[in-house]
Amino acid sequence: MKILFRFYFVAFFLLSIYDSQAQGFKTRYIPVNSTFAHTGCLFESNNVFYFGAGIYTDTFQNKSVSKIIVNGLNPTGQVQWTKTYGDSTLQYLANTFTRKSFHKQGAFIYHSCAILQSNNKYAAAFIKFNLNGDTVWQKIYRDPDTLVLPVPQMVTSSIDGGFLITGFFESFGANPYRRCLLIKTDANGNELWRKKIGKSSPDVSDGRAIIQDSISKQIIIVGYQYLPGNKVHENILVLDILGITLSQNHHHPNGGVFYDLIQTKDHQFLAVGEHYTGQSFGGSAVSKAYAYKF
C-alpha cells in the first residue's frame, strides 16, 4: 500500500486584507526562532477581536520542536499576546491533509491533532482553549496497537453537546492500512467510543470533513478512498448515531478527493474538492474543482 502520510511545517503568518476604503489592514507575524509554521485558524473574539492559532517549528541549539502557537490580535491586526504549547517531551504536529482542525463553539476554541511524545510514541490530542489562549483541558487518545497512529483532521460539535473527531488511523504493522477515524466525546472531551472504519482491500480511506444531521442524527464524513488498483476516489460515508456504517460511496468515474462539507438550508449536503480528468499537462495530472450535492 502506498503510504501518503507525512508531517509538515510551513511558513507562519497572519494575513488579513481589506479594501482600502474600508480602512482595513495587512499584517504578518513570524515567531522568534521559528523556521516554519502555519496559521490553522482565525476567529473573531469578543476581547481581542481576532484569535489566531496554528503549528510552528521552534528551533533551539539546532533542535526543532513542533508547537502550537496562539495569538490575540487587536482590530488593527497588531499582535497583543502570544502563547505557545509544546516542548521536546510533547510535540504538537500538523499534516498535509488537515483542513479544519480548529473549531469555535461559544467562547471556546477546540483543536485536535497528532502528537509525538518523548518515548517516540504517537497519539492524538484534543484541546480546549479559552479566548485568551489559555488551555482549559487536554485529552490524549492512544491506540492499543502501538504501531497504529491516530491522526485527527477535523473536529466538530455533535447534536448532544459533545464532539465528533474524524481523520484516519495509520498502521505501520505487518498488514498496513489507513482506516477512517471517528471518535465521539462528551462535552469535556472524554472519549465515549471510537470507530476504525475499514473497507475491502486496499483498506485505505480517511475523513477530511464531518457533519451530524440534526434531524436523522446520522453522521456524514467525506474524504478519499482507494479502490482496487490503488486508484484514488472521493469518499462519502454515511453512519448512524453510533458510528455504524450505513453506506460508503464514490461518484466521479475518474476519481478525486473531497476536502470540505456543509449542510444546506434544504437539509441536504454539499461536498467540495477536486476530481481527476484523466489528462496531464507537462507531465502532471490535471484536476478540476468538484462539487457534489446529495
PDB file of C-alpha atoms in Angstrom:
ATOM      1  CA  MET A   1       0.000   0.000   0.000  1.00  0.00           C
ATOM      2  CA  LYS A   2       1.293   3.407  -0.893  1.00  0.00           C
ATOM      3  CA  ILE A   3       1.734   5.417   2.310  1.00  0.00           C
ATOM      4  CA  LEU A   4       0.742   9.061   1.779  1.00  0.00           C
ATOM      5  CA  PHE A   5       1.112  10.206   5.366  1.00  0.00           C
ATOM      6  CA  ARG A   6       3.772  12.723   6.318  1.00  0.00           C
ATOM      7  CA  PHE A   7       4.075  15.642   8.719  1.00  0.00           C
ATOM      8  CA  TYR A   8       4.872  19.110   7.516  1.00  0.00           C
ATOM      9  CA  PHE A   9       5.590  22.605   8.749  1.00  0.00           C
ATOM     10  CA  VAL A  10       5.144  25.691   6.565  1.00  0.00           C
ATOM     11  CA  ALA A  11       5.782  29.422   6.984  1.00  0.00           C
ATOM     12  CA  PHE A  12       3.506  31.006   9.589  1.00  0.00           C
ATOM     13  CA  PHE A  13       1.800  34.317   9.023  1.00  0.00           C
ATOM     14  CA  LEU A  14      -1.418  36.047   9.949  1.00  0.00           C
ATOM     15  CA  LEU A  15      -2.694  37.903   6.912  1.00  0.00           C
ATOM     16  CA  SER A  16      -5.903  39.881   6.589  1.00  0.00           C
ATOM     17  CA  ILE A  17      -6.530  42.150   3.614  1.00  0.00           C
ATOM     18  CA  TYR A  18      -9.480  44.501   3.186  1.00  0.00           C
ATOM     19  CA  ASP A  19     -10.382  47.174   0.669  1.00  0.00           C
ATOM     20  CA  SER A  20      -8.512  50.385   1.407  1.00  0.00           C
ATOM     21  CA  GLN A  21     -11.780  52.312   1.548  1.00  0.00           C
ATOM     22  CA  ALA A  22     -12.827  50.118   4.461  1.00  0.00           C
ATOM     23  CA  GLN A  23      -9.603  51.099   6.276  1.00  0.00           C
ATOM     24  CA  GLY A  24      -8.512  47.515   6.612  1.00  0.00           C
ATOM     25  CA  PHE A  25      -5.028  46.208   7.319  1.00  0.00           C
ATOM     26  CA  LYS A  26      -2.386  43.736   6.300  1.00  0.00           C
ATOM     27  CA  THR A  27      -0.117  42.169   8.881  1.00  0.00           C
ATOM     28  CA  ARG A  28       2.415  39.367   9.157  1.00  0.00           C
ATOM     29  CA  TYR A  29       3.834  37.722  12.252  1.00  0.00           C
ATOM     30  CA  ILE A  30       6.863  35.417  12.355  1.00  0.00           C
ATOM     31  CA  PRO A  31       7.610  33.753  15.722  1.00  0.00           C
ATOM     32  CA  VAL A  32      11.105  34.215  17.140  1.00  0.00           C
ATOM     33  CA  ASN A  33      13.446  31.272  16.428  1.00  0.00           C
ATOM     34  CA  SER A  34      10.921  29.678  14.089  1.00  0.00           C
ATOM     35  CA  THR A  35      11.918  28.010  10.861  1.00  0.00           C
ATOM     36  CA  PHE A  36       8.499  27.007   9.575  1.00  0.00           C
ATOM     37  CA  ALA A  37       4.919  27.413  10.772  1.00  0.00           C
ATOM     38  CA  HIS A  38       1.364  27.965   9.612  1.00  0.00           C
ATOM     39  CA  THR A  39      -1.896  29.541  10.703  1.00  0.00           C
ATOM     40  CA  GLY A  40      -4.576  26.918  11.179  1.00  0.00           C
ATOM     41  CA  CYS A  41      -7.490  29.177  12.128  1.00  0.00           C
ATOM     42  CA  LEU A  42      -8.628  32.763  12.570  1.00  0.00           C
ATOM     43  CA  PHE A  43     -11.748  33.602  14.586  1.00  0.00           C
ATOM     44  CA  GLU A  44     -13.416  36.787  15.784  1.00  0.00           C
ATOM     45  CA  SER A  45     -13.189  37.202  19.538  1.00  0.00           C
ATOM     46  CA  ASN A  46     -15.027  39.464  21.976  1.00  0.00           C
ATOM     47  CA  ASN A  47     -11.969  40.639  23.866  1.00  0.00           C
ATOM     48  CA  VAL A  48      -9.173  40.813  21.280  1.00  0.00           C
ATOM     49  CA  PHE A  49     -11.215  40.929  18.065  1.00  0.00           C
ATOM     50  CA  TYR A  50      -9.161  38.174  16.404  1.00  0.00           C
ATOM     51  CA  PHE A  51      -7.925  34.815  17.675  1.00  0.00           C
ATOM     52  CA  GLY A  52      -5.336  33.064  15.503  1.00  0.00           C
ATOM     53  CA  ALA A  53      -3.704  29.696  16.097  1.00  0.00           C
ATOM     54  CA  GLY A  54      -1.545  27.197  14.274  1.00  0.00           C
ATOM     55  CA  ILE A  55       1.538  24.995  14.416  1.00  0.00           C
ATOM     56  CA  TYR A  56       5.115  26.221  14.219  1.00  0.00           C
ATOM     57  CA  THR A  57       8.620  24.765  14.492  1.00  0.00           C
ATOM     58  CA  ASP A  58      10.707  26.295  17.265  1.00  0.00           C
ATOM     59  CA  THR A  59      14.467  25.890  16.981  1.00  0.00           C
ATOM     60  CA  PHE A  60      16.906  25.966  19.874  1.00  0.00           C
ATOM     61  CA  GLN A  61      20.533  24.757  19.792  1.00  0.00           C
ATOM     62  CA  ASN A  62      19.920  23.226  16.351  1.00  0.00           C
ATOM     63  CA  LYS A  63      16.994  21.182  17.656  1.00  0.00           C
ATOM     64  CA  SER A  64      13.490  21.537  16.228  1.00  0.00           C
ATOM     65  CA  VAL A  65      10.325  21.231  18.304  1.00  0.00           C
ATOM     66  CA  SER A  66       6.817  21.425  16.844  1.00  0.00           C
ATOM     67  CA  LYS A  67       4.452  23.556  18.963  1.00  0.00           C
ATOM     68  CA  ILE A  68       1.015  25.122  18.981  1.00  0.00           C
ATOM     69  CA  ILE A  69       1.065  28.918  18.789  1.00  0.00           C
ATOM     70  CA  VAL A  70      -1.901  31.108  19.745  1.00  0.00           C
ATOM     71  CA  ASN A  71      -2.123  34.854  19.048  1.00  0.00           C
ATOM     72  CA  GLY A  72      -4.549  37.600  20.034  1.00  0.00           C
ATOM     73  CA  LEU A  73      -4.850  40.442  17.508  1.00  0.00           C
ATOM     74  CA  ASN A  74      -6.407  43.869  18.026  1.00  0.00           C
ATOM     75  CA  PRO A  75      -8.740  45.485  15.445  1.00  0.00           C
ATOM     76  CA  THR A  76      -5.739  46.838  13.502  1.00  0.00           C
ATOM     77  CA  GLY A  77      -4.107  43.417  13.265  1.00  0.00           C
ATOM     78  CA  GLN A  78      -1.349  44.002  15.794  1.00  0.00           C
ATOM     79  CA  VAL A  79      -0.408  41.009  17.940  1.00  0.00           C
ATOM     80  CA  GLN A  80      -1.381  41.709  21.564  1.00  0.00           C
ATOM     81  CA  TRP A  81      -0.224  38.456  23.085  1.00  0.00           C
ATOM     82  CA  THR A  82       1.313  35.136  22.086  1.00  0.00           C
ATOM     83  CA  LYS A  83       1.133  31.806  23.883  1.00  0.00           C
ATOM     84  CA  THR A  84       2.836  28.585  22.856  1.00  0.00           C
ATOM     85  CA  TYR A  85       2.384  24.984  23.908  1.00  0.00           C
ATOM     86  CA  GLY A  86       4.702  22.024  23.444  1.00  0.00           C
ATOM     87  CA  ASP A  87       8.289  21.011  24.141  1.00  0.00           C
ATOM     88  CA  SER A  88      10.671  18.156  23.405  1.00  0.00           C
ATOM     89  CA  THR A  89       8.609  15.806  25.582  1.00  0.00           C
ATOM     90  CA  LEU A  90       5.290  16.572  23.842  1.00  0.00           C
ATOM     91  CA  GLN A  91       5.196  17.929  20.300  1.00  0.00           C
ATOM     92  CA  TYR A  92       2.023  19.014  18.501  1.00  0.00           C
ATOM     93  CA  LEU A  93       2.005  18.073  14.819  1.00  0.00           C
ATOM     94  CA  ALA A  94       0.250  19.096  11.618  1.00  0.00           C
ATOM     95  CA  ASN A  95      -0.116  17.030   8.459  1.00  0.00           C
ATOM     96  CA  THR A  96      -0.593  17.739   4.773  1.00  0.00           C
ATOM     97  CA  PHE A  97      -4.224  16.621   4.716  1.00  0.00           C
ATOM     98  CA  THR A  98      -5.663  18.661   7.596  1.00  0.00           C
ATOM     99  CA  ARG A  99      -8.130  21.401   6.686  1.00  0.00           C
ATOM    100  CA  LYS A 100     -10.266  22.312   9.727  1.00  0.00           C
ATOM    101  CA  SER A 101      -8.646  21.066  12.924  1.00  0.00           C
ATOM    102  CA  PHE A 102      -9.695  24.157  14.916  1.00  0.00           C
ATOM    103  CA  HIS A 103     -13.340  24.634  15.866  1.00  0.00           C
ATOM    104  CA  LYS A 104     -15.054  27.534  17.665  1.00  0.00           C
ATOM    105  CA  GLN A 105     -18.060  26.875  19.877  1.00  0.00           C
ATOM    106  CA  GLY A 106     -19.355  29.638  22.123  1.00  0.00           C
ATOM    107  CA  ALA A 107     -16.488  31.312  23.971  1.00  0.00           C
ATOM    108  CA  PHE A 108     -14.000  28.485  23.395  1.00  0.00           C
ATOM    109  CA  ILE A 109     -11.719  27.146  20.671  1.00  0.00           C
ATOM    110  CA  TYR A 110     -11.191  23.390  20.253  1.00  0.00           C
ATOM    111  CA  HIS A 111      -8.284  21.754  18.451  1.00  0.00           C
ATOM    112  CA  SER A 112      -7.388  18.158  17.682  1.00  0.00           C
ATOM    113  CA  CYS A 113      -4.078  16.979  16.227  1.00  0.00           C
ATOM    114  CA  ALA A 114      -1.468  14.234  16.286  1.00  0.00           C
ATOM    115  CA  ILE A 115       1.255  14.429  18.942  1.00  0.00           C
ATOM    116  CA  LEU A 116       4.733  12.975  19.392  1.00  0.00           C
ATOM    117  CA  GLN A 117       5.748  12.056  22.930  1.00  0.00           C
ATOM    118  CA  SER A 118       9.206  11.737  24.491  1.00  0.00           C
ATOM    119  CA  ASN A 119       9.057   7.925  24.262  1.00  0.00           C
ATOM    120  CA  ASN A 120       8.854   8.359  20.472  1.00  0.00           C
ATOM    121  CA  LYS A 121       5.233   7.214  20.501  1.00  0.00           C
ATOM    122  CA  TYR A 122       2.474   8.948  18.541  1.00  0.00           C
ATOM    123  CA  ALA A 123      -1.047   9.639  19.776  1.00  0.00           C
ATOM    124  CA  ALA A 124      -3.898  12.134  19.271  1.00  0.00           C
ATOM    125  CA  ALA A 125      -4.672  15.179  21.413  1.00  0.00           C
ATOM    126  CA  PHE A 126      -7.893  17.165  21.871  1.00  0.00           C
ATOM    127  CA  ILE A 127      -7.503  20.595  23.497  1.00  0.00           C
ATOM    128  CA  LYS A 128      -9.923  23.267  24.726  1.00  0.00           C
ATOM    129  CA  PHE A 129      -8.741  26.904  24.745  1.00  0.00           C
ATOM    130  CA  ASN A 130     -10.462  29.989  26.092  1.00  0.00           C
ATOM    131  CA  LEU A 131     -10.351  33.193  24.027  1.00  0.00           C
ATOM    132  CA  ASN A 132      -7.302  34.370  25.993  1.00  0.00           C
ATOM    133  CA  GLY A 133      -5.348  31.440  24.573  1.00  0.00           C
ATOM    134  CA  ASP A 134      -5.206  29.516  27.866  1.00  0.00           C
ATOM    135  CA  THR A 135      -5.794  25.767  27.850  1.00  0.00           C
ATOM    136  CA  VAL A 136      -8.862  24.646  29.810  1.00  0.00           C
ATOM    137  CA  TRP A 137      -8.215  20.922  29.374  1.00  0.00           C
ATOM    138  CA  GLN A 138      -6.370  18.450  27.188  1.00  0.00           C
ATOM    139  CA  LYS A 139      -7.252  14.850  26.392  1.00  0.00           C
ATOM    140  CA  ILE A 140      -4.924  12.232  24.919  1.00  0.00           C
ATOM    141  CA  TYR A 141      -6.200   9.346  22.779  1.00  0.00           C
ATOM    142  CA  ARG A 142      -3.917   6.370  22.134  1.00  0.00           C
ATOM    143  CA  ASP A 143      -4.411   3.184  20.174  1.00  0.00           C
ATOM    144  CA  PRO A 144      -3.947  -0.211  21.868  1.00  0.00           C
ATOM    145  CA  ASP A 145      -1.760  -1.206  18.923  1.00  0.00           C
ATOM    146  CA  THR A 146       1.477   0.765  19.347  1.00  0.00           C
ATOM    147  CA  LEU A 147       2.078   0.528  15.577  1.00  0.00           C
ATOM    148  CA  VAL A 148      -1.157   2.404  14.812  1.00  0.00           C
ATOM    149  CA  LEU A 149      -1.134   6.206  14.711  1.00  0.00           C
ATOM    150  CA  PRO A 150      -4.443   8.109  15.124  1.00  0.00           C
ATOM    151  CA  VAL A 151      -4.355  11.298  13.025  1.00  0.00           C
ATOM    152  CA  PRO A 152      -7.238  13.751  13.629  1.00  0.00           C
ATOM    153  CA  GLN A 153      -8.102  16.061  10.739  1.00  0.00           C
ATOM    154  CA  MET A 154     -11.335  17.804  11.786  1.00  0.00           C
ATOM    155  CA  VAL A 155     -13.384  18.313  14.944  1.00  0.00           C
ATOM    156  CA  THR A 156     -17.000  19.480  15.080  1.00  0.00           C
ATOM    157  CA  SER A 157     -19.862  19.618  17.558  1.00  0.00           C
ATOM    158  CA  SER A 158     -22.273  16.713  17.888  1.00  0.00           C
ATOM    159  CA  ILE A 159     -26.002  17.236  18.351  1.00  0.00           C
ATOM    160  CA  ASP A 160     -25.876  16.135  22.015  1.00  0.00           C
ATOM    161  CA  GLY A 161     -23.353  18.804  23.056  1.00  0.00           C
ATOM    162  CA  GLY A 162     -20.274  16.630  22.664  1.00  0.00           C
ATOM    163  CA  PHE A 163     -17.798  16.409  19.792  1.00  0.00           C
ATOM    164  CA  LEU A 164     -17.004  14.301  16.751  1.00  0.00           C
ATOM    165  CA  ILE A 165     -13.407  13.945  15.540  1.00  0.00           C
ATOM    166  CA  THR A 166     -12.535  12.454  12.149  1.00  0.00           C
ATOM    167  CA  GLY A 167      -9.283  11.718  10.341  1.00  0.00           C
ATOM    168  CA  PHE A 168      -7.516   8.394   9.859  1.00  0.00           C
ATOM    169  CA  PHE A 169      -5.690   5.589  11.642  1.00  0.00           C
ATOM    170  CA  GLU A 170      -2.319   4.855  10.022  1.00  0.00           C
ATOM    171  CA  SER A 171      -0.958   1.350  10.558  1.00  0.00           C
ATOM    172  CA  PHE A 172       2.724   0.590  10.103  1.00  0.00           C
ATOM    173  CA  GLY A 173       2.474  -3.042  11.161  1.00  0.00           C
ATOM    174  CA  ALA A 174       2.763  -6.266   9.174  1.00  0.00           C
ATOM    175  CA  ASN A 175      -0.594  -5.560   7.470  1.00  0.00           C
ATOM    176  CA  PRO A 176      -0.567  -1.784   6.934  1.00  0.00           C
ATOM    177  CA  TYR A 177      -3.800   0.115   6.396  1.00  0.00           C
ATOM    178  CA  ARG A 178      -5.285   3.577   6.603  1.00  0.00           C
ATOM    179  CA  ARG A 179      -8.789   3.427   8.032  1.00  0.00           C
ATOM    180  CA  CYS A 180     -11.135   6.326   8.592  1.00  0.00           C
ATOM    181  CA  LEU A 181     -11.074   7.612  12.178  1.00  0.00           C
ATOM    182  CA  LEU A 182     -14.171   8.568  14.155  1.00  0.00           C
ATOM    183  CA  ILE A 183     -14.004   9.456  17.853  1.00  0.00           C
ATOM    184  CA  LYS A 184     -17.104  10.509  19.814  1.00  0.00           C
ATOM    185  CA  THR A 185     -16.565  12.502  23.021  1.00  0.00           C
ATOM    186  CA  ASP A 186     -18.705  14.167  25.643  1.00  0.00           C
ATOM    187  CA  ALA A 187     -18.647  17.935  26.227  1.00  0.00           C
ATOM    188  CA  ASN A 188     -15.437  17.631  28.269  1.00  0.00           C
ATOM    189  CA  GLY A 189     -13.528  15.692  25.626  1.00  0.00           C
ATOM    190  CA  ASN A 190     -13.843  12.325  27.365  1.00  0.00           C
ATOM    191  CA  GLU A 191     -13.941   9.576  24.753  1.00  0.00           C
ATOM    192  CA  LEU A 192     -17.257   7.704  24.622  1.00  0.00           C
ATOM    193  CA  TRP A 193     -16.434   5.434  21.688  1.00  0.00           C
ATOM    194  CA  ARG A 194     -14.298   5.213  18.567  1.00  0.00           C
ATOM    195  CA  LYS A 195     -14.563   3.548  15.177  1.00  0.00           C
ATOM    196  CA  LYS A 196     -11.919   2.352  12.731  1.00  0.00           C
ATOM    197  CA  ILE A 197     -13.932   2.396   9.541  1.00  0.00           C
ATOM    198  CA  GLY A 198     -12.369  -0.108   7.185  1.00  0.00           C
ATOM    199  CA  LYS A 199     -13.285  -1.365   3.739  1.00  0.00           C
ATOM    200  CA  SER A 200     -12.319  -4.095   1.319  1.00  0.00           C
ATOM    201  CA  SER A 201      -8.736  -4.252   0.022  1.00  0.00           C
ATOM    202  CA  PRO A 202      -6.988  -1.913  -0.432  1.00  0.00           C
ATOM    203  CA  ASP A 203      -8.121  -0.850   3.034  1.00  0.00           C
ATOM    204  CA  VAL A 204      -7.409   2.879   2.621  1.00  0.00           C
ATOM    205  CA  SER A 205      -9.827   5.726   3.408  1.00  0.00           C
ATOM    206  CA  ASP A 206      -9.866   8.873   5.506  1.00  0.00           C
ATOM    207  CA  GLY A 207     -12.109  11.627   6.849  1.00  0.00           C
ATOM    208  CA  ARG A 208     -11.460  15.261   5.868  1.00  0.00           C
ATOM    209  CA  ALA A 209     -14.773  16.799   6.979  1.00  0.00           C
ATOM    210  CA  ILE A 210     -17.671  15.716   9.190  1.00  0.00           C
ATOM    211  CA  ILE A 211     -21.244  16.837   9.980  1.00  0.00           C
ATOM    212  CA  GLN A 212     -24.034  15.325  12.060  1.00  0.00           C
ATOM    213  CA  ASP A 213     -27.548  15.827  10.718  1.00  0.00           C
ATOM    214  CA  SER A 214     -29.815  17.325  13.383  1.00  0.00           C
ATOM    215  CA  ILE A 215     -32.927  15.535  12.068  1.00  0.00           C
ATOM    216  CA  SER A 216     -31.813  11.972  11.295  1.00  0.00           C
ATOM    217  CA  LYS A 217     -28.805  12.141  13.683  1.00  0.00           C
ATOM    218  CA  GLN A 218     -26.776  10.401  11.001  1.00  0.00           C
ATOM    219  CA  ILE A 219     -23.077  11.275  10.711  1.00  0.00           C
ATOM    220  CA  ILE A 220     -21.670  12.245   7.314  1.00  0.00           C
ATOM    221  CA  ILE A 221     -17.918  12.048   6.604  1.00  0.00           C
ATOM    222  CA  VAL A 222     -16.206  12.940   3.330  1.00  0.00           C
ATOM    223  CA  GLY A 223     -12.609  12.446   2.191  1.00  0.00           C
ATOM    224  CA  TYR A 224     -10.972   9.929  -0.110  1.00  0.00           C
ATOM    225  CA  GLN A 225     -10.586   6.182  -0.537  1.00  0.00           C
ATOM    226  CA  TYR A 226      -8.521   3.736  -2.592  1.00  0.00           C
ATOM    227  CA  LEU A 227     -10.312   1.354  -4.905  1.00  0.00           C
ATOM    228  CA  PRO A 228      -8.749  -1.790  -6.445  1.00  0.00           C
ATOM    229  CA  GLY A 229      -5.709  -0.801  -8.442  1.00  0.00           C
ATOM    230  CA  ASN A 230      -4.894   1.839  -5.809  1.00  0.00           C
ATOM    231  CA  LYS A 231      -6.918   4.441  -7.684  1.00  0.00           C
ATOM    232  CA  VAL A 232      -7.927   7.398  -5.516  1.00  0.00           C
ATOM    233  CA  HIS A 233     -11.641   8.184  -5.403  1.00  0.00           C
ATOM    234  CA  GLU A 234     -13.729  10.557  -3.344  1.00  0.00           C
ATOM    235  CA  ASN A 235     -15.338   9.024  -0.272  1.00  0.00           C
ATOM    236  CA  ILE A 236     -18.819   9.656   1.179  1.00  0.00           C
ATOM    237  CA  LEU A 237     -19.539   7.796   4.404  1.00  0.00           C
ATOM    238  CA  VAL A 238     -22.999   7.769   5.997  1.00  0.00           C
ATOM    239  CA  LEU A 239     -23.063   6.420   9.557  1.00  0.00           C
ATOM    240  CA  ASP A 240     -25.753   6.037  12.173  1.00  0.00           C
ATOM    241  CA  ILE A 241     -25.657   7.783  15.553  1.00  0.00           C
ATOM    242  CA  LEU A 242     -23.334   5.097  16.956  1.00  0.00           C
ATOM    243  CA  GLY A 243     -20.899   5.227  14.051  1.00  0.00           C
ATOM    244  CA  ILE A 244     -22.137   2.089  12.282  1.00  0.00           C
ATOM    245  CA  THR A 245     -21.587   2.370   8.519  1.00  0.00           C
ATOM    246  CA  LEU A 246     -24.815   2.638   6.534  1.00  0.00           C
ATOM    247  CA  SER A 247     -23.243   3.382   3.149  1.00  0.00           C
ATOM    248  CA  GLN A 248     -19.908   4.215   1.525  1.00  0.00           C
ATOM    249  CA  ASN A 249     -19.900   5.641  -1.991  1.00  0.00           C
ATOM    250  CA  HIS A 250     -17.976   7.465  -4.698  1.00  0.00           C
ATOM    251  CA  HIS A 251     -19.466   9.103  -7.767  1.00  0.00           C
ATOM    252  CA  HIS A 252     -16.924  10.541 -10.209  1.00  0.00           C
ATOM    253  CA  PRO A 253     -15.610   7.883 -12.652  1.00  0.00           C
ATOM    254  CA  ASN A 254     -12.106   9.373 -12.832  1.00  0.00           C
ATOM    255  CA  GLY A 255     -11.652   9.630  -9.069  1.00  0.00           C
ATOM    256  CA  GLY A 256     -10.922  12.557  -6.785  1.00  0.00           C
ATOM    257  CA  VAL A 257     -10.890  13.839  -3.207  1.00  0.00           C
ATOM    258  CA  PHE A 258     -13.413  15.765  -1.082  1.00  0.00           C
ATOM    259  CA  TYR A 259     -11.964  18.418   1.247  1.00  0.00           C
ATOM    260  CA  ASP A 260     -14.968  20.091   2.868  1.00  0.00           C
ATOM    261  CA  LEU A 261     -18.651  19.577   3.597  1.00  0.00           C
ATOM    262  CA  ILE A 262     -21.622  21.768   4.560  1.00  0.00           C
ATOM    263  CA  GLN A 263     -25.301  21.154   5.204  1.00  0.00           C
ATOM    264  CA  THR A 264     -27.525  23.406   3.086  1.00  0.00           C
ATOM    265  CA  LYS A 265     -30.756  25.129   4.118  1.00  0.00           C
ATOM    266  CA  ASP A 266     -32.811  22.397   2.431  1.00  0.00           C
ATOM    267  CA  HIS A 267     -31.154  19.839   4.775  1.00  0.00           C
ATOM    268  CA  GLN A 268     -29.068  18.271   2.027  1.00  0.00           C
ATOM    269  CA  PHE A 269     -25.277  18.134   1.888  1.00  0.00           C
ATOM    270  CA  LEU A 270     -22.723  19.785  -0.377  1.00  0.00           C
ATOM    271  CA  ALA A 271     -19.198  18.364  -0.603  1.00  0.00           C
ATOM    272  CA  VAL A 272     -16.375  20.142  -2.446  1.00  0.00           C
ATOM    273  CA  GLY A 273     -12.921  19.073  -3.567  1.00  0.00           C
ATOM    274  CA  GLU A 274     -11.274  18.039  -6.814  1.00  0.00           C
ATOM    275  CA  HIS A 275     -11.799  15.368  -9.436  1.00  0.00           C
ATOM    276  CA  TYR A 276      -9.235  13.952 -11.816  1.00  0.00           C
ATOM    277  CA  THR A 277      -9.683  14.479 -15.534  1.00  0.00           C
ATOM    278  CA  GLY A 278      -7.525  11.608 -16.755  1.00  0.00           C
ATOM    279  CA  GLN A 279      -5.416  14.158 -18.621  1.00  0.00           C
ATOM    280  CA  SER A 280      -1.945  15.510 -17.975  1.00  0.00           C
ATOM    281  CA  PHE A 281      -0.144  18.775 -18.658  1.00  0.00           C
ATOM    282  CA  GLY A 282       3.637  18.978 -18.628  1.00  0.00           C
ATOM    283  CA  GLY A 283       3.782  15.540 -17.072  1.00  0.00           C
ATOM    284  CA  SER A 284       1.447  16.488 -14.201  1.00  0.00           C
ATOM    285  CA  ALA A 285      -2.085  15.142 -13.740  1.00  0.00           C
ATOM    286  CA  VAL A 286      -4.843  17.660 -14.373  1.00  0.00           C
ATOM    287  CA  SER A 287      -7.685  18.027 -11.866  1.00  0.00           C
ATOM    288  CA  LYS A 288     -10.728  20.279 -11.697  1.00  0.00           C
ATOM    289  CA  ALA A 289     -12.768  21.773  -8.883  1.00  0.00           C
ATOM    290  CA  TYR A 290     -15.599  19.443  -7.922  1.00  0.00           C
ATOM    291  CA  ALA A 291     -18.846  19.990  -6.023  1.00  0.00           C
ATOM    292  CA  TYR A 292     -21.395  17.277  -5.290  1.00  0.00           C
ATOM    293  CA  LYS A 293     -24.789  17.747  -3.627  1.00  0.00           C
ATOM    294  CA  PHE A 294     -26.565  14.787  -2.091  1.00  0.00           C
TER     295      PHE A 294
END
